[in-house]
Amino acid sequence: MSFSAKPHVQLLIGLLRDYNIQHLVVCPGSRNSPIIETAYELQAFHLHSVVDERSAGYVALGLSEVLNQPVAVCCTSGTALHNLGSSIAEAYFRRIPLLVISADRPSRELFQLDGQTIPQTNIFRRITLHSLDVEETYNDDDLGALARDLSMALLSLSQLPKGPVHINIHIQDPVHESGDWLYQTGRRVRRVGRSINPRFEEVNWESLPRKRVMLLLGQEGFDPNTSLAIRRLKSLGCVVLAEHTANLKPEDDVIKFFDTILYVTDKKEFPSLAPDLLITAGGHIISKRIKQLLRQYKPCEHWHVGIDSSTPIPDPYLSLTHIFDVDLPTFAISLEQYLRENSIPSLGSEEYLQKWEGLQLQVPMPPINNIKNGLSAIGLFLSRCKAGNHLLLGNSSIIRLAQLYPLPFFCHIYANRGTSGIDGLLSTAVGIALGTAEEVWAIVGDLSAFYDMNILRHDLPSNLRIIVLNNGGGGIFFQLPSLQDKSSLKQYIGASHSCSMQGWAEEAGLDYFQPQTVQQFLKALDRKHPTKASLIEIFTDIRKDTEAIQDYRAHVFDALKQTKS
């Protein structure tokens, strides 16, 4: 076996193994080659090669999310590290434990006209939980201190809230010296979890109206215990609002179409829809309308539930009064017990719950009878999703249109809502597909697909299915009334084009489909036992896409109006 002769490289790789980092996404390079070679020879890791660092970071992110464990990405020095920036930001705002390992040249070479040499120390300090700069050393005392520092960095991957960690390791010339494996398993530092019981006695119950109580669930990974928590809180009079990204089961029976309800509801009724007590859990919320409602009609109290020691503490509705540092199931059990012990019959009113449920029942589902527009195509696809599928929803229009349809079965939903960018979506889906044997579907827009096409040149997992809705530009911009009269909309803002994914897909060896009818689309969706990744490209007209959405909203408005009359 041929390991790097550099002790600090061996120490890093040995500790990665000891801290159970199992997957490394590696990018080609010379300065980071001792790290790659040592990891390869140790045979303790799954290595995944991705050329483009912009893709590699998202592949690692997707792997980490589906496996629910830290995943490392390793790059060489210079601008390679900068290219990981967007995936690091996504991991930070989504609380995903992404370990970034960057090789660096000696500090003395900075600003001396040497190639691939830029400032890398603490470059991502604002969007990482821990940033460590590692100098090359052969001194035993220095290596002992380094083992401690590396342990602290790796340990922070498992702290709460989770997030990215950056280790920048300087490697001097000669880079490629080989030697025997000298690393001895060192002392591991372990973090012991804590259990906290909510202190409901600190709530001023007398000042709380306890009439309208809303639980708003943001983006979160699937937790089977959440369903029981929802049932408990609903029994206490809470109306529960959640989007697909909350990863709930259909039988949880929550209010999912609240954005549509708020879009068509007369603003005079908004005060009756706003809560007196708002309880939040999870991460990002997509709906702008619920944010506007909660900011305009602030609740008397806002309780945030979650094991989260992050700073600054998010207060998106400018009304936060209490933070309960427990998970939602524990919170629900404790709240139910507190109300029972203090002879409080319920938390919220049945009338408020029935109002939201009644409005949801009146919301008709958009049509799924054609693929001539993106809205219907998305609905048709969602109606065919199988139980247990993993589904990544693209940003901008895709994720918002998907929210207009119910899911017939439970699917694992992923979305890069930490930064809400269009970059890295296909790469994230590849990472997810590498981490599961189940079918993984990614449905994205054309600009998102073009942006991340580099990932298609790699050997893609056979369980990956990609759907590209190609309407020749950035469709969401054509839906904004404020842009309709702008002469720059088509060419510059909306980036109109006449390109196709076909050449890229076929060159990469994917099964490519371009359905023209519903039957052809269903046939492409329902293929049995495919042996390689596939890409389905559906062409629609950007104006007709906009018209379909407008027609649907008008239909919902009429349905609610008729019910009231």
Protein backbone atom coordinates (compact mmCIF):
# COMPACT_ATOMS: atom_id res chain seq x y z
CA MET A 1 0.00 0.00 0.00
CA SER A 2 1.11 3.55 -0.77
CA PHE A 3 0.12 6.14 1.84
CA SER A 4 1.16 9.76 2.00
CA ALA A 5 4.34 10.18 4.02
CA LYS A 6 2.98 13.39 5.54
CA PRO A 7 1.90 12.77 9.16
CA HIS A 8 -0.80 15.45 9.19
CA VAL A 9 -2.47 13.86 6.15
CA GLN A 10 -2.43 10.42 7.79
CA LEU A 11 -3.80 11.95 10.99
CA LEU A 12 -6.67 13.58 9.10
CA ILE A 13 -7.62 10.40 7.23
CA GLY A 14 -7.29 8.24 10.34
CA LEU A 15 -9.60 10.51 12.29
CA LEU A 16 -12.11 10.56 9.43
CA ARG A 17 -12.27 6.79 9.74
CA ASP A 18 -12.48 6.91 13.55
CA TYR A 19 -15.35 9.42 13.43
CA ASN A 20 -17.19 7.17 10.98
CA ILE A 21 -17.06 9.44 7.93
CA GLN A 22 -17.92 6.81 5.33
CA HIS A 23 -18.32 8.74 2.06
CA LEU A 24 -15.82 11.06 0.38
CA VAL A 25 -16.65 12.95 -2.81
CA VAL A 26 -13.28 13.72 -4.36
CA CYS A 27 -12.31 16.20 -7.07
CA PRO A 28 -9.19 15.78 -9.21
CA GLY A 29 -6.10 17.78 -8.35
CA SER A 30 -2.44 17.59 -7.46
CA ARG A 31 -2.33 19.38 -4.11
CA ASN A 32 -5.11 17.19 -2.67
CA SER A 33 -3.79 13.95 -4.19
CA PRO A 34 -2.07 12.80 -0.95
CA ILE A 35 -5.45 12.99 0.80
CA ILE A 36 -7.19 11.03 -1.96
CA GLU A 37 -4.43 8.42 -2.24
CA THR A 38 -4.31 7.81 1.51
CA ALA A 39 -8.11 7.51 1.74
CA TYR A 40 -8.10 5.13 -1.21
CA GLU A 41 -5.35 2.89 0.17
CA LEU A 42 -6.92 2.72 3.62
CA GLN A 43 -10.00 1.07 2.06
CA ALA A 44 -12.27 2.46 4.77
CA PHE A 45 -14.32 4.83 2.62
CA HIS A 46 -16.68 4.96 -0.32
CA LEU A 47 -15.01 7.31 -2.82
CA HIS A 48 -17.06 9.17 -5.45
CA SER A 49 -15.20 11.04 -8.19
CA VAL A 50 -16.73 14.30 -9.48
CA VAL A 51 -14.68 16.64 -11.67
CA ASP A 52 -16.53 19.93 -11.22
CA GLU A 53 -16.42 21.19 -7.64
CA ARG A 54 -19.68 23.08 -8.21
CA SER A 55 -21.33 19.70 -8.73
CA ALA A 56 -19.24 17.79 -6.18
CA GLY A 57 -20.43 19.86 -3.25
CA TYR A 58 -24.07 19.21 -4.11
CA VAL A 59 -23.46 15.49 -4.67
CA ALA A 60 -22.01 15.33 -1.15
CA LEU A 61 -24.94 17.38 0.16
CA GLY A 62 -27.49 15.01 -1.39
CA LEU A 63 -25.66 11.98 -0.02
CA SER A 64 -25.53 13.49 3.45
CA GLU A 65 -29.22 14.31 3.40
CA VAL A 66 -30.45 10.89 2.30
CA LEU A 67 -28.06 8.99 4.60
CA ASN A 68 -28.55 11.39 7.52
CA GLN A 69 -24.83 11.38 8.26
CA PRO A 70 -21.81 13.60 7.54
CA VAL A 71 -20.27 13.33 4.06
CA ALA A 72 -16.94 14.85 3.01
CA VAL A 73 -15.98 16.63 -0.20
CA CYS A 74 -12.29 17.11 -0.99
CA CYS A 75 -10.79 19.59 -3.47
CA THR A 76 -7.44 20.99 -4.51
CA SER A 77 -6.15 24.51 -3.89
CA GLY A 78 -7.15 27.76 -5.57
CA THR A 79 -10.48 28.58 -7.18
CA ALA A 80 -11.55 24.95 -6.76
CA LEU A 81 -12.46 25.83 -3.18
CA HIS A 82 -14.45 28.90 -4.26
CA ASN A 83 -16.54 26.66 -6.50
CA LEU A 84 -17.81 24.84 -3.40
CA GLY A 85 -19.23 28.07 -2.00
CA SER A 86 -22.84 27.70 -3.11
CA SER A 87 -23.17 24.13 -1.79
CA ILE A 88 -21.61 25.17 1.53
CA ALA A 89 -24.14 28.00 1.81
CA GLU A 90 -26.98 25.57 1.07
CA ALA A 91 -25.68 23.17 3.73
CA TYR A 92 -25.39 25.98 6.26
CA PHE A 93 -28.94 27.25 5.85
CA ARG A 94 -30.34 23.70 5.62
CA ARG A 95 -28.26 22.40 8.55
CA ILE A 96 -26.67 19.57 6.63
CA PRO A 97 -23.35 18.16 8.00
CA LEU A 98 -21.12 18.71 4.97
CA LEU A 99 -17.40 18.32 5.64
CA VAL A 100 -15.24 20.39 3.27
CA ILE A 101 -11.58 19.37 3.03
CA SER A 102 -9.46 21.71 0.93
CA ALA A 103 -5.79 21.26 0.17
CA ASP A 104 -3.74 24.46 0.32
CA ARG A 105 -0.28 25.60 -0.60
CA PRO A 106 2.12 26.92 2.06
CA SER A 107 1.08 30.31 3.48
CA ARG A 108 4.43 31.84 2.50
CA GLU A 109 3.52 31.45 -1.18
CA LEU A 110 0.50 33.77 -0.96
CA PHE A 111 0.67 36.84 -3.24
CA GLN A 112 3.97 35.67 -4.74
CA LEU A 113 2.64 34.96 -8.25
CA ASP A 114 2.44 31.21 -7.62
CA GLY A 115 -0.32 29.32 -9.41
CA GLN A 116 -3.46 28.04 -7.67
CA THR A 117 -2.60 30.10 -4.60
CA ILE A 118 -5.30 32.26 -3.06
CA PRO A 119 -6.30 33.05 0.54
CA GLN A 120 -8.21 29.98 1.78
CA THR A 121 -7.98 30.24 5.56
CA ASN A 122 -11.42 30.92 7.12
CA ILE A 123 -12.78 31.82 3.69
CA PHE A 124 -16.25 30.50 4.60
CA ARG A 125 -16.22 31.48 8.29
CA ARG A 126 -19.68 33.12 8.11
CA ILE A 127 -21.37 30.03 6.66
CA THR A 128 -19.61 27.19 8.50
CA LEU A 129 -19.97 25.96 12.06
CA HIS A 130 -16.25 25.34 12.43
CA SER A 131 -13.25 26.36 10.34
CA LEU A 132 -9.81 24.86 10.95
CA ASP A 133 -6.51 25.73 9.28
CA VAL A 134 -3.96 22.88 9.38
CA GLU A 135 -0.26 23.57 8.84
CA GLU A 136 2.14 20.79 7.89
CA THR A 137 4.11 19.47 10.85
CA TYR A 138 6.33 16.54 11.83
CA ASN A 139 6.63 17.43 15.52
CA ASP A 140 4.98 14.98 17.93
CA ASP A 141 3.68 17.69 20.27
CA ASP A 142 2.24 19.65 17.35
CA LEU A 143 0.62 16.49 16.00
CA GLY A 144 -0.93 15.83 19.41
CA ALA A 145 -2.43 19.32 19.44
CA LEU A 146 -3.56 18.86 15.85
CA ALA A 147 -5.34 15.60 16.75
CA ARG A 148 -7.26 17.54 19.39
CA ASP A 149 -8.18 20.35 16.97
CA LEU A 150 -9.24 17.94 14.23
CA SER A 151 -11.34 16.00 16.74
CA MET A 152 -13.14 19.19 17.75
CA ALA A 153 -13.81 20.05 14.09
CA LEU A 154 -15.16 16.58 13.30
CA LEU A 155 -17.17 16.49 16.51
CA SER A 156 -18.92 19.72 15.51
CA LEU A 157 -20.46 17.83 12.57
CA SER A 158 -22.67 16.01 15.06
CA GLN A 159 -23.62 18.99 17.21
CA LEU A 160 -27.00 20.69 16.99
CA PRO A 161 -27.77 22.55 14.89
CA LYS A 162 -25.89 20.63 12.24
CA GLY A 163 -24.06 22.31 9.41
CA PRO A 164 -20.89 22.45 7.30
CA VAL A 165 -17.34 22.28 8.64
CA HIS A 166 -14.24 23.40 6.73
CA ILE A 167 -10.79 21.89 7.19
CA ASN A 168 -8.09 23.64 5.15
CA ILE A 169 -4.88 21.59 5.10
CA HIS A 170 -1.58 23.02 3.86
CA ILE A 171 0.60 20.56 1.92
CA GLN A 172 4.16 21.49 1.01
CA ASP A 173 6.34 20.20 -1.81
CA PRO A 174 7.24 17.46 -2.43
CA VAL A 175 3.57 16.59 -2.50
CA HIS A 176 3.65 12.95 -3.55
CA GLU A 177 6.07 11.28 -1.12
CA SER A 178 4.87 7.83 -0.04
CA GLY A 179 5.38 5.99 3.23
CA ASP A 180 4.05 3.35 5.62
CA TRP A 181 0.84 3.74 7.61
CA LEU A 182 1.96 5.19 10.96
CA TYR A 183 -1.29 6.53 12.38
CA GLN A 184 -2.37 5.05 15.69
CA THR A 185 -6.04 5.20 16.69
CA GLY A 186 -6.25 8.18 19.00
CA ARG A 187 -8.49 9.30 21.81
CA ARG A 188 -11.96 10.18 20.54
CA VAL A 189 -13.99 12.91 22.15
CA ARG A 190 -17.70 12.08 22.38
CA ARG A 191 -20.64 14.37 22.88
CA VAL A 192 -23.32 13.18 25.30
CA GLY A 193 -26.85 14.23 24.38
CA ARG A 194 -29.13 16.09 26.73
CA SER A 195 -32.85 15.86 27.34
CA ILE A 196 -34.80 18.99 28.21
CA ASN A 197 -38.38 19.20 29.41
CA PRO A 198 -40.26 22.29 28.22
CA ARG A 199 -41.05 24.81 30.97
CA PHE A 200 -44.62 25.76 30.12
CA GLU A 201 -45.02 27.49 33.49
CA GLU A 202 -42.96 30.35 32.03
CA VAL A 203 -45.79 31.11 29.59
CA ASN A 204 -48.15 33.89 30.67
CA TRP A 205 -51.31 31.85 30.15
CA GLU A 206 -53.62 34.60 31.41
CA SER A 207 -52.61 36.98 28.62
CA LEU A 208 -52.92 34.34 25.90
CA PRO A 209 -56.37 34.37 24.23
CA ARG A 210 -56.08 30.68 23.25
CA LYS A 211 -58.62 31.07 20.47
CA ARG A 212 -56.73 30.63 17.23
CA VAL A 213 -53.69 28.33 17.42
CA MET A 214 -51.60 27.49 14.36
CA LEU A 215 -48.74 25.01 14.00
CA LEU A 216 -46.65 25.90 10.94
CA LEU A 217 -44.17 23.19 9.90
CA GLY A 218 -41.19 24.15 7.75
CA GLN A 219 -38.78 22.03 5.74
CA GLU A 220 -37.66 18.95 7.63
CA GLY A 221 -36.51 15.40 7.00
CA PHE A 222 -38.92 12.54 7.58
CA ASP A 223 -39.47 11.56 11.22
CA PRO A 224 -42.05 8.82 11.91
CA ASN A 225 -42.73 10.32 15.35
CA THR A 226 -43.95 13.59 13.85
CA SER A 227 -47.28 12.03 12.86
CA LEU A 228 -48.12 11.25 16.48
CA ALA A 229 -47.11 14.77 17.51
CA ILE A 230 -49.44 16.24 14.89
CA ARG A 231 -52.35 14.11 16.10
CA ARG A 232 -51.75 15.24 19.68
CA LEU A 233 -51.58 18.92 18.76
CA LYS A 234 -54.65 18.72 16.53
CA SER A 235 -56.57 17.14 19.41
CA LEU A 236 -55.63 20.21 21.47
CA GLY A 237 -57.17 22.53 18.89
CA CYS A 238 -54.18 23.38 16.69
CA VAL A 239 -54.64 23.91 12.98
CA VAL A 240 -51.57 22.41 11.28
CA LEU A 241 -50.13 23.96 8.11
CA ALA A 242 -47.32 22.30 6.15
CA GLU A 243 -45.84 22.13 2.67
CA HIS A 244 -44.54 19.04 0.88
CA THR A 245 -41.03 19.82 2.14
CA ALA A 246 -42.14 19.05 5.71
CA ASN A 247 -42.13 15.35 4.68
CA LEU A 248 -45.41 14.38 6.30
CA LYS A 249 -47.61 11.43 5.43
CA PRO A 250 -50.87 11.98 3.48
CA GLU A 251 -52.80 10.51 6.40
CA ASP A 252 -51.50 13.29 8.67
CA ASP A 253 -54.27 15.34 7.03
CA VAL A 254 -52.82 18.83 7.42
CA ILE A 255 -53.61 22.09 5.60
CA LYS A 256 -51.31 22.00 2.56
CA PHE A 257 -52.98 24.43 0.16
CA PHE A 258 -52.77 27.48 2.42
CA ASP A 259 -50.88 29.55 -0.14
CA THR A 260 -53.69 29.09 -2.68
CA ILE A 261 -56.30 29.83 -0.01
CA LEU A 262 -54.58 33.09 0.89
CA TYR A 263 -54.18 34.05 -2.78
CA VAL A 264 -57.93 33.94 -3.49
CA THR A 265 -59.28 34.99 -0.07
CA ASP A 266 -60.55 38.53 0.43
CA LYS A 267 -58.02 40.43 2.54
CA LYS A 268 -60.85 41.49 4.83
CA GLU A 269 -60.91 37.90 6.08
CA PHE A 270 -57.19 37.74 6.84
CA PRO A 271 -57.53 38.73 10.53
CA SER A 272 -59.78 35.72 11.12
CA LEU A 273 -57.20 33.41 9.50
CA ALA A 274 -54.23 34.74 11.48
CA PRO A 275 -53.40 32.93 14.74
CA ASP A 276 -53.32 34.27 18.29
CA LEU A 277 -50.67 31.68 19.11
CA LEU A 278 -48.20 30.62 16.42
CA ILE A 279 -46.13 27.47 16.96
CA THR A 280 -43.37 26.82 14.42
CA ALA A 281 -41.02 23.90 13.85
CA GLY A 282 -38.65 22.93 11.06
CA GLY A 283 -36.90 25.15 8.57
CA HIS A 284 -37.79 27.13 5.49
CA ILE A 285 -41.31 27.99 4.33
CA ILE A 286 -41.87 28.55 0.60
CA SER A 287 -45.15 30.47 0.71
CA LYS A 288 -44.68 34.24 0.69
CA ARG A 289 -48.36 34.75 1.44
CA ILE A 290 -48.29 32.99 4.80
CA LYS A 291 -45.23 35.06 5.72
CA GLN A 292 -47.05 38.25 4.76
CA LEU A 293 -50.11 37.22 6.77
CA LEU A 294 -48.10 36.46 9.91
CA ARG A 295 -46.05 39.64 9.65
CA GLN A 296 -49.05 41.87 9.08
CA TYR A 297 -51.27 40.25 11.73
CA LYS A 298 -48.73 39.33 14.36
CA PRO A 299 -49.67 36.63 16.88
CA CYS A 300 -49.83 37.43 20.58
CA GLU A 301 -47.27 34.70 21.12
CA HIS A 302 -44.88 32.82 18.85
CA TRP A 303 -43.31 29.62 20.13
CA HIS A 304 -40.52 28.01 18.13
CA VAL A 305 -39.90 24.33 18.78
CA GLY A 306 -36.63 22.63 17.87
CA ILE A 307 -33.24 21.57 19.18
CA ASP A 308 -31.36 24.55 17.86
CA SER A 309 -28.59 26.60 19.40
CA SER A 310 -27.92 28.62 16.24
CA THR A 311 -27.22 32.33 16.31
CA PRO A 312 -28.68 34.60 15.23
CA ILE A 313 -31.98 32.97 16.18
CA PRO A 314 -34.40 33.11 13.22
CA ASP A 315 -37.46 35.28 13.81
CA PRO A 316 -38.99 35.53 10.31
CA TYR A 317 -42.38 36.77 11.53
CA LEU A 318 -40.97 39.37 13.94
CA SER A 319 -43.04 37.99 16.81
CA LEU A 320 -40.92 35.34 18.58
CA THR A 321 -41.66 35.08 22.31
CA HIS A 322 -40.53 31.59 23.40
CA ILE A 323 -38.00 29.00 22.21
CA PHE A 324 -38.59 25.39 23.27
CA ASP A 325 -35.29 23.55 22.92
CA VAL A 326 -36.84 20.11 22.30
CA ASP A 327 -38.03 18.12 19.32
CA LEU A 328 -41.66 18.37 18.25
CA PRO A 329 -42.78 14.93 19.56
CA THR A 330 -41.38 15.72 23.03
CA PHE A 331 -43.00 19.16 22.93
CA ALA A 332 -46.41 17.71 22.04
CA ILE A 333 -46.32 15.10 24.82
CA SER A 334 -45.21 17.66 27.41
CA LEU A 335 -47.80 20.23 26.34
CA GLU A 336 -50.60 17.68 26.47
CA GLN A 337 -49.49 16.63 29.96
CA TYR A 338 -49.21 20.23 31.19
CA LEU A 339 -52.70 21.14 29.98
CA ARG A 340 -54.15 18.02 31.60
CA GLU A 341 -52.41 18.61 34.93
CA ASN A 342 -53.57 22.23 35.00
CA SER A 343 -57.15 21.44 33.96
CA ILE A 344 -56.88 23.37 30.71
CA PRO A 345 -59.31 21.59 28.34
CA SER A 346 -57.77 22.70 25.05
CA LEU A 347 -55.27 25.07 23.54
CA GLY A 348 -57.25 26.37 20.57
CA SER A 349 -60.80 26.70 19.36
CA GLU A 350 -62.59 24.16 17.20
CA GLU A 351 -64.08 27.01 15.17
CA TYR A 352 -60.67 28.18 13.95
CA LEU A 353 -59.66 24.64 13.01
CA GLN A 354 -62.90 24.10 11.11
CA LYS A 355 -62.50 27.38 9.23
CA TRP A 356 -59.16 26.36 7.74
CA GLU A 357 -60.31 22.80 7.04
CA GLY A 358 -63.45 24.07 5.34
CA LEU A 359 -61.46 26.36 3.06
CA GLN A 360 -59.09 23.53 2.11
CA LEU A 361 -61.99 21.26 1.17
CA GLN A 362 -63.22 23.90 -1.28
CA VAL A 363 -59.89 24.13 -3.15
CA PRO A 364 -60.14 22.15 -6.41
CA MET A 365 -57.12 20.29 -7.73
CA PRO A 366 -55.64 21.62 -11.00
CA PRO A 367 -56.20 19.45 -14.10
CA ILE A 368 -53.82 16.61 -14.99
CA ASN A 369 -55.27 15.73 -18.39
CA ASN A 370 -52.45 16.93 -20.65
CA ILE A 371 -48.75 17.79 -20.81
CA LYS A 372 -49.19 20.93 -22.88
CA ASN A 373 -48.38 23.09 -19.87
CA GLY A 374 -46.01 22.67 -16.95
CA LEU A 375 -48.72 22.80 -14.29
CA SER A 376 -50.62 19.81 -15.65
CA ALA A 377 -47.41 17.89 -16.40
CA ILE A 378 -46.24 18.27 -12.79
CA GLY A 379 -49.61 17.15 -11.47
CA LEU A 380 -49.66 14.12 -13.75
CA PHE A 381 -46.19 13.15 -12.59
CA LEU A 382 -47.06 13.53 -8.90
CA SER A 383 -50.18 11.42 -9.35
CA ARG A 384 -47.96 8.54 -10.54
CA CYS A 385 -45.38 8.74 -7.75
CA LYS A 386 -44.91 5.46 -5.92
CA ALA A 387 -44.78 5.06 -2.16
CA GLY A 388 -41.23 5.46 -0.89
CA ASN A 389 -39.90 7.30 -3.94
CA HIS A 390 -37.34 10.03 -3.35
CA LEU A 391 -38.31 13.26 -5.10
CA LEU A 392 -36.19 16.38 -5.55
CA LEU A 393 -38.22 19.43 -6.56
CA GLY A 394 -36.55 22.19 -8.54
CA ASN A 395 -36.68 25.77 -7.34
CA SER A 396 -38.62 28.74 -8.73
CA SER A 397 -41.78 27.56 -10.56
CA ILE A 398 -41.43 23.79 -10.06
CA ILE A 399 -41.68 23.65 -6.29
CA ARG A 400 -44.53 26.16 -6.18
CA LEU A 401 -46.58 24.34 -8.81
CA ALA A 402 -45.99 20.99 -7.12
CA GLN A 403 -47.48 22.45 -3.94
CA LEU A 404 -50.83 22.84 -5.74
CA TYR A 405 -51.24 19.04 -5.92
CA PRO A 406 -51.59 16.42 -3.21
CA LEU A 407 -49.24 13.45 -3.00
CA PRO A 408 -51.11 10.12 -3.22
CA PHE A 409 -48.47 8.30 -1.17
CA PHE A 410 -45.64 9.23 1.13
CA CYS A 411 -42.52 10.25 -0.78
CA HIS A 412 -39.26 11.61 0.58
CA ILE A 413 -39.21 15.23 -0.59
CA TYR A 414 -35.99 17.16 -1.12
CA ALA A 415 -35.48 20.76 -2.17
CA ASN A 416 -32.51 23.11 -1.96
CA ARG A 417 -34.41 25.81 -0.09
CA GLY A 418 -31.47 26.92 2.05
CA THR A 419 -30.42 29.39 -0.62
CA SER A 420 -33.25 28.63 -3.11
CA GLY A 421 -30.88 28.77 -6.08
CA ILE A 422 -31.13 26.88 -9.35
CA ASP A 423 -27.52 25.65 -9.16
CA GLY A 424 -26.61 22.11 -8.19
CA LEU A 425 -30.08 20.57 -8.40
CA LEU A 426 -29.14 17.66 -10.68
CA SER A 427 -25.97 17.08 -8.65
CA THR A 428 -27.97 16.95 -5.43
CA ALA A 429 -30.25 14.34 -7.02
CA VAL A 430 -27.19 12.29 -8.02
CA GLY A 431 -25.98 12.36 -4.42
CA ILE A 432 -29.38 11.20 -3.19
CA ALA A 433 -29.43 8.39 -5.76
CA LEU A 434 -25.98 7.23 -4.64
CA GLY A 435 -27.28 6.88 -1.09
CA THR A 436 -30.45 4.82 -1.69
CA ALA A 437 -31.60 1.87 -3.77
CA GLU A 438 -35.06 3.42 -4.25
CA GLU A 439 -36.08 5.40 -7.33
CA VAL A 440 -34.94 9.01 -7.19
CA TRP A 441 -36.82 11.55 -9.30
CA ALA A 442 -35.59 15.07 -9.97
CA ILE A 443 -38.03 17.43 -11.67
CA VAL A 444 -36.42 20.72 -12.71
CA GLY A 445 -36.80 23.56 -15.16
CA ASP A 446 -34.70 24.01 -18.28
CA LEU A 447 -32.42 26.74 -16.90
CA SER A 448 -31.70 24.66 -13.79
CA ALA A 449 -30.84 21.65 -15.96
CA PHE A 450 -28.55 23.65 -18.26
CA TYR A 451 -26.82 25.20 -15.27
CA ASP A 452 -25.82 21.81 -13.85
CA MET A 453 -25.21 19.76 -17.01
CA ASN A 454 -21.60 18.96 -16.08
CA ILE A 455 -22.77 16.26 -13.69
CA LEU A 456 -24.21 14.27 -16.62
CA ARG A 457 -20.73 13.36 -17.85
CA HIS A 458 -20.24 11.06 -14.83
CA ASP A 459 -21.44 7.49 -14.44
CA LEU A 460 -24.90 8.12 -13.07
CA PRO A 461 -26.73 5.73 -10.73
CA SER A 462 -29.28 3.60 -12.56
CA ASN A 463 -32.04 4.55 -10.10
CA LEU A 464 -31.90 8.23 -11.13
CA ARG A 465 -34.80 9.67 -13.14
CA ILE A 466 -34.71 13.27 -14.37
CA ILE A 467 -37.66 15.25 -15.71
CA VAL A 468 -36.91 18.56 -17.40
CA LEU A 469 -39.79 20.93 -18.09
CA ASN A 470 -38.48 23.00 -20.98
CA ASN A 471 -40.54 26.09 -21.73
CA GLY A 472 -37.65 27.98 -23.29
CA GLY A 473 -36.72 30.26 -20.40
CA GLY A 474 -37.26 31.30 -16.82
CA GLY A 475 -41.00 30.73 -16.60
CA ILE A 476 -41.49 32.25 -13.16
CA PHE A 477 -40.57 35.71 -14.46
CA PHE A 478 -43.43 35.58 -16.94
CA GLN A 479 -45.85 35.02 -14.05
CA LEU A 480 -44.94 38.26 -12.28
CA PRO A 481 -47.36 41.08 -13.19
CA SER A 482 -44.71 43.72 -12.50
CA LEU A 483 -42.54 42.36 -15.34
CA GLN A 484 -45.18 41.88 -18.03
CA ASP A 485 -44.63 45.25 -19.72
CA LYS A 486 -40.84 45.11 -19.59
CA SER A 487 -39.27 44.96 -23.05
CA SER A 488 -36.23 43.24 -21.54
CA LEU A 489 -38.29 40.36 -20.13
CA LYS A 490 -37.93 37.78 -22.88
CA GLN A 491 -34.29 38.16 -23.89
CA TYR A 492 -32.56 39.28 -20.72
CA ILE A 493 -34.65 38.71 -17.58
CA GLY A 494 -36.32 35.48 -18.68
CA ALA A 495 -33.29 34.22 -20.68
CA SER A 496 -35.39 32.82 -23.53
CA HIS A 497 -33.77 30.11 -25.66
CA SER A 498 -34.47 27.27 -28.07
CA CYS A 499 -32.09 24.66 -26.61
CA SER A 500 -32.73 21.03 -25.72
CA MET A 501 -31.21 18.52 -23.31
CA GLN A 502 -31.35 15.73 -25.89
CA GLY A 503 -27.77 15.94 -27.15
CA TRP A 504 -26.28 16.10 -23.67
CA ALA A 505 -28.44 13.26 -22.38
CA GLU A 506 -27.74 10.90 -25.26
CA GLU A 507 -24.02 11.72 -25.25
CA ALA A 508 -23.94 10.90 -21.53
CA GLY A 509 -25.62 7.54 -22.19
CA LEU A 510 -28.95 8.29 -20.53
CA ASP A 511 -32.22 6.88 -21.78
CA TYR A 512 -33.83 9.97 -23.32
CA PHE A 513 -37.56 10.50 -23.86
CA GLN A 514 -39.44 13.41 -25.38
CA PRO A 515 -43.14 12.56 -24.93
CA GLN A 516 -45.72 14.37 -27.02
CA THR A 517 -48.84 12.87 -25.43
CA VAL A 518 -50.06 11.86 -21.99
CA GLN A 519 -49.80 8.19 -22.98
CA GLN A 520 -46.16 8.59 -24.03
CA PHE A 521 -45.38 10.42 -20.79
CA LEU A 522 -46.99 7.72 -18.67
CA LYS A 523 -45.10 5.03 -20.57
CA ALA A 524 -41.81 6.81 -19.85
CA LEU A 525 -42.75 7.19 -16.18
CA ASP A 526 -43.84 3.59 -15.66
CA ARG A 527 -40.93 1.72 -17.22
CA LYS A 528 -40.11 -1.54 -15.45
CA HIS A 529 -36.58 -2.35 -14.29
CA PRO A 530 -34.56 0.24 -16.25
CA THR A 531 -30.85 -0.50 -16.32
CA LYS A 532 -29.56 3.06 -16.50
CA ALA A 533 -30.47 6.62 -15.61
CA SER A 534 -33.06 8.38 -17.74
CA LEU A 535 -34.11 11.88 -18.71
CA ILE A 536 -37.61 12.91 -19.80
CA GLU A 537 -37.86 16.29 -21.49
CA ILE A 538 -41.27 17.91 -21.89
CA PHE A 539 -41.58 20.98 -24.09
CA THR A 540 -44.22 23.57 -23.25
CA ASP A 541 -44.96 27.15 -24.24
CA ILE A 542 -44.00 29.72 -21.62
CA ARG A 543 -47.08 31.88 -22.25
CA LYS A 544 -49.43 28.89 -22.06
CA ASP A 545 -47.77 27.87 -18.80
CA THR A 546 -48.61 31.29 -17.38
CA GLU A 547 -52.17 31.14 -18.71
CA ALA A 548 -52.73 27.71 -17.14
CA ILE A 549 -51.77 29.04 -13.72
CA GLN A 550 -53.97 32.12 -14.13
CA ASP A 551 -56.91 29.97 -15.25
CA TYR A 552 -56.50 27.69 -12.25
CA ARG A 553 -56.44 30.57 -9.79
CA ALA A 554 -59.59 31.99 -11.38
CA HIS A 555 -61.20 28.55 -11.04
CA VAL A 556 -60.33 28.40 -7.34
CA PHE A 557 -61.69 31.90 -6.81
CA ASP A 558 -64.98 30.93 -8.46
CA ALA A 559 -65.21 27.72 -6.42
CA LEU A 560 -64.80 29.57 -3.12
CA LYS A 561 -67.20 32.30 -4.21
CA GLN A 562 -69.91 29.79 -5.13
CA THR A 563 -69.54 28.04 -1.79
CA LYS A 564 -70.10 31.28 0.11
CA SER A 565 -73.15 32.18 -1.97
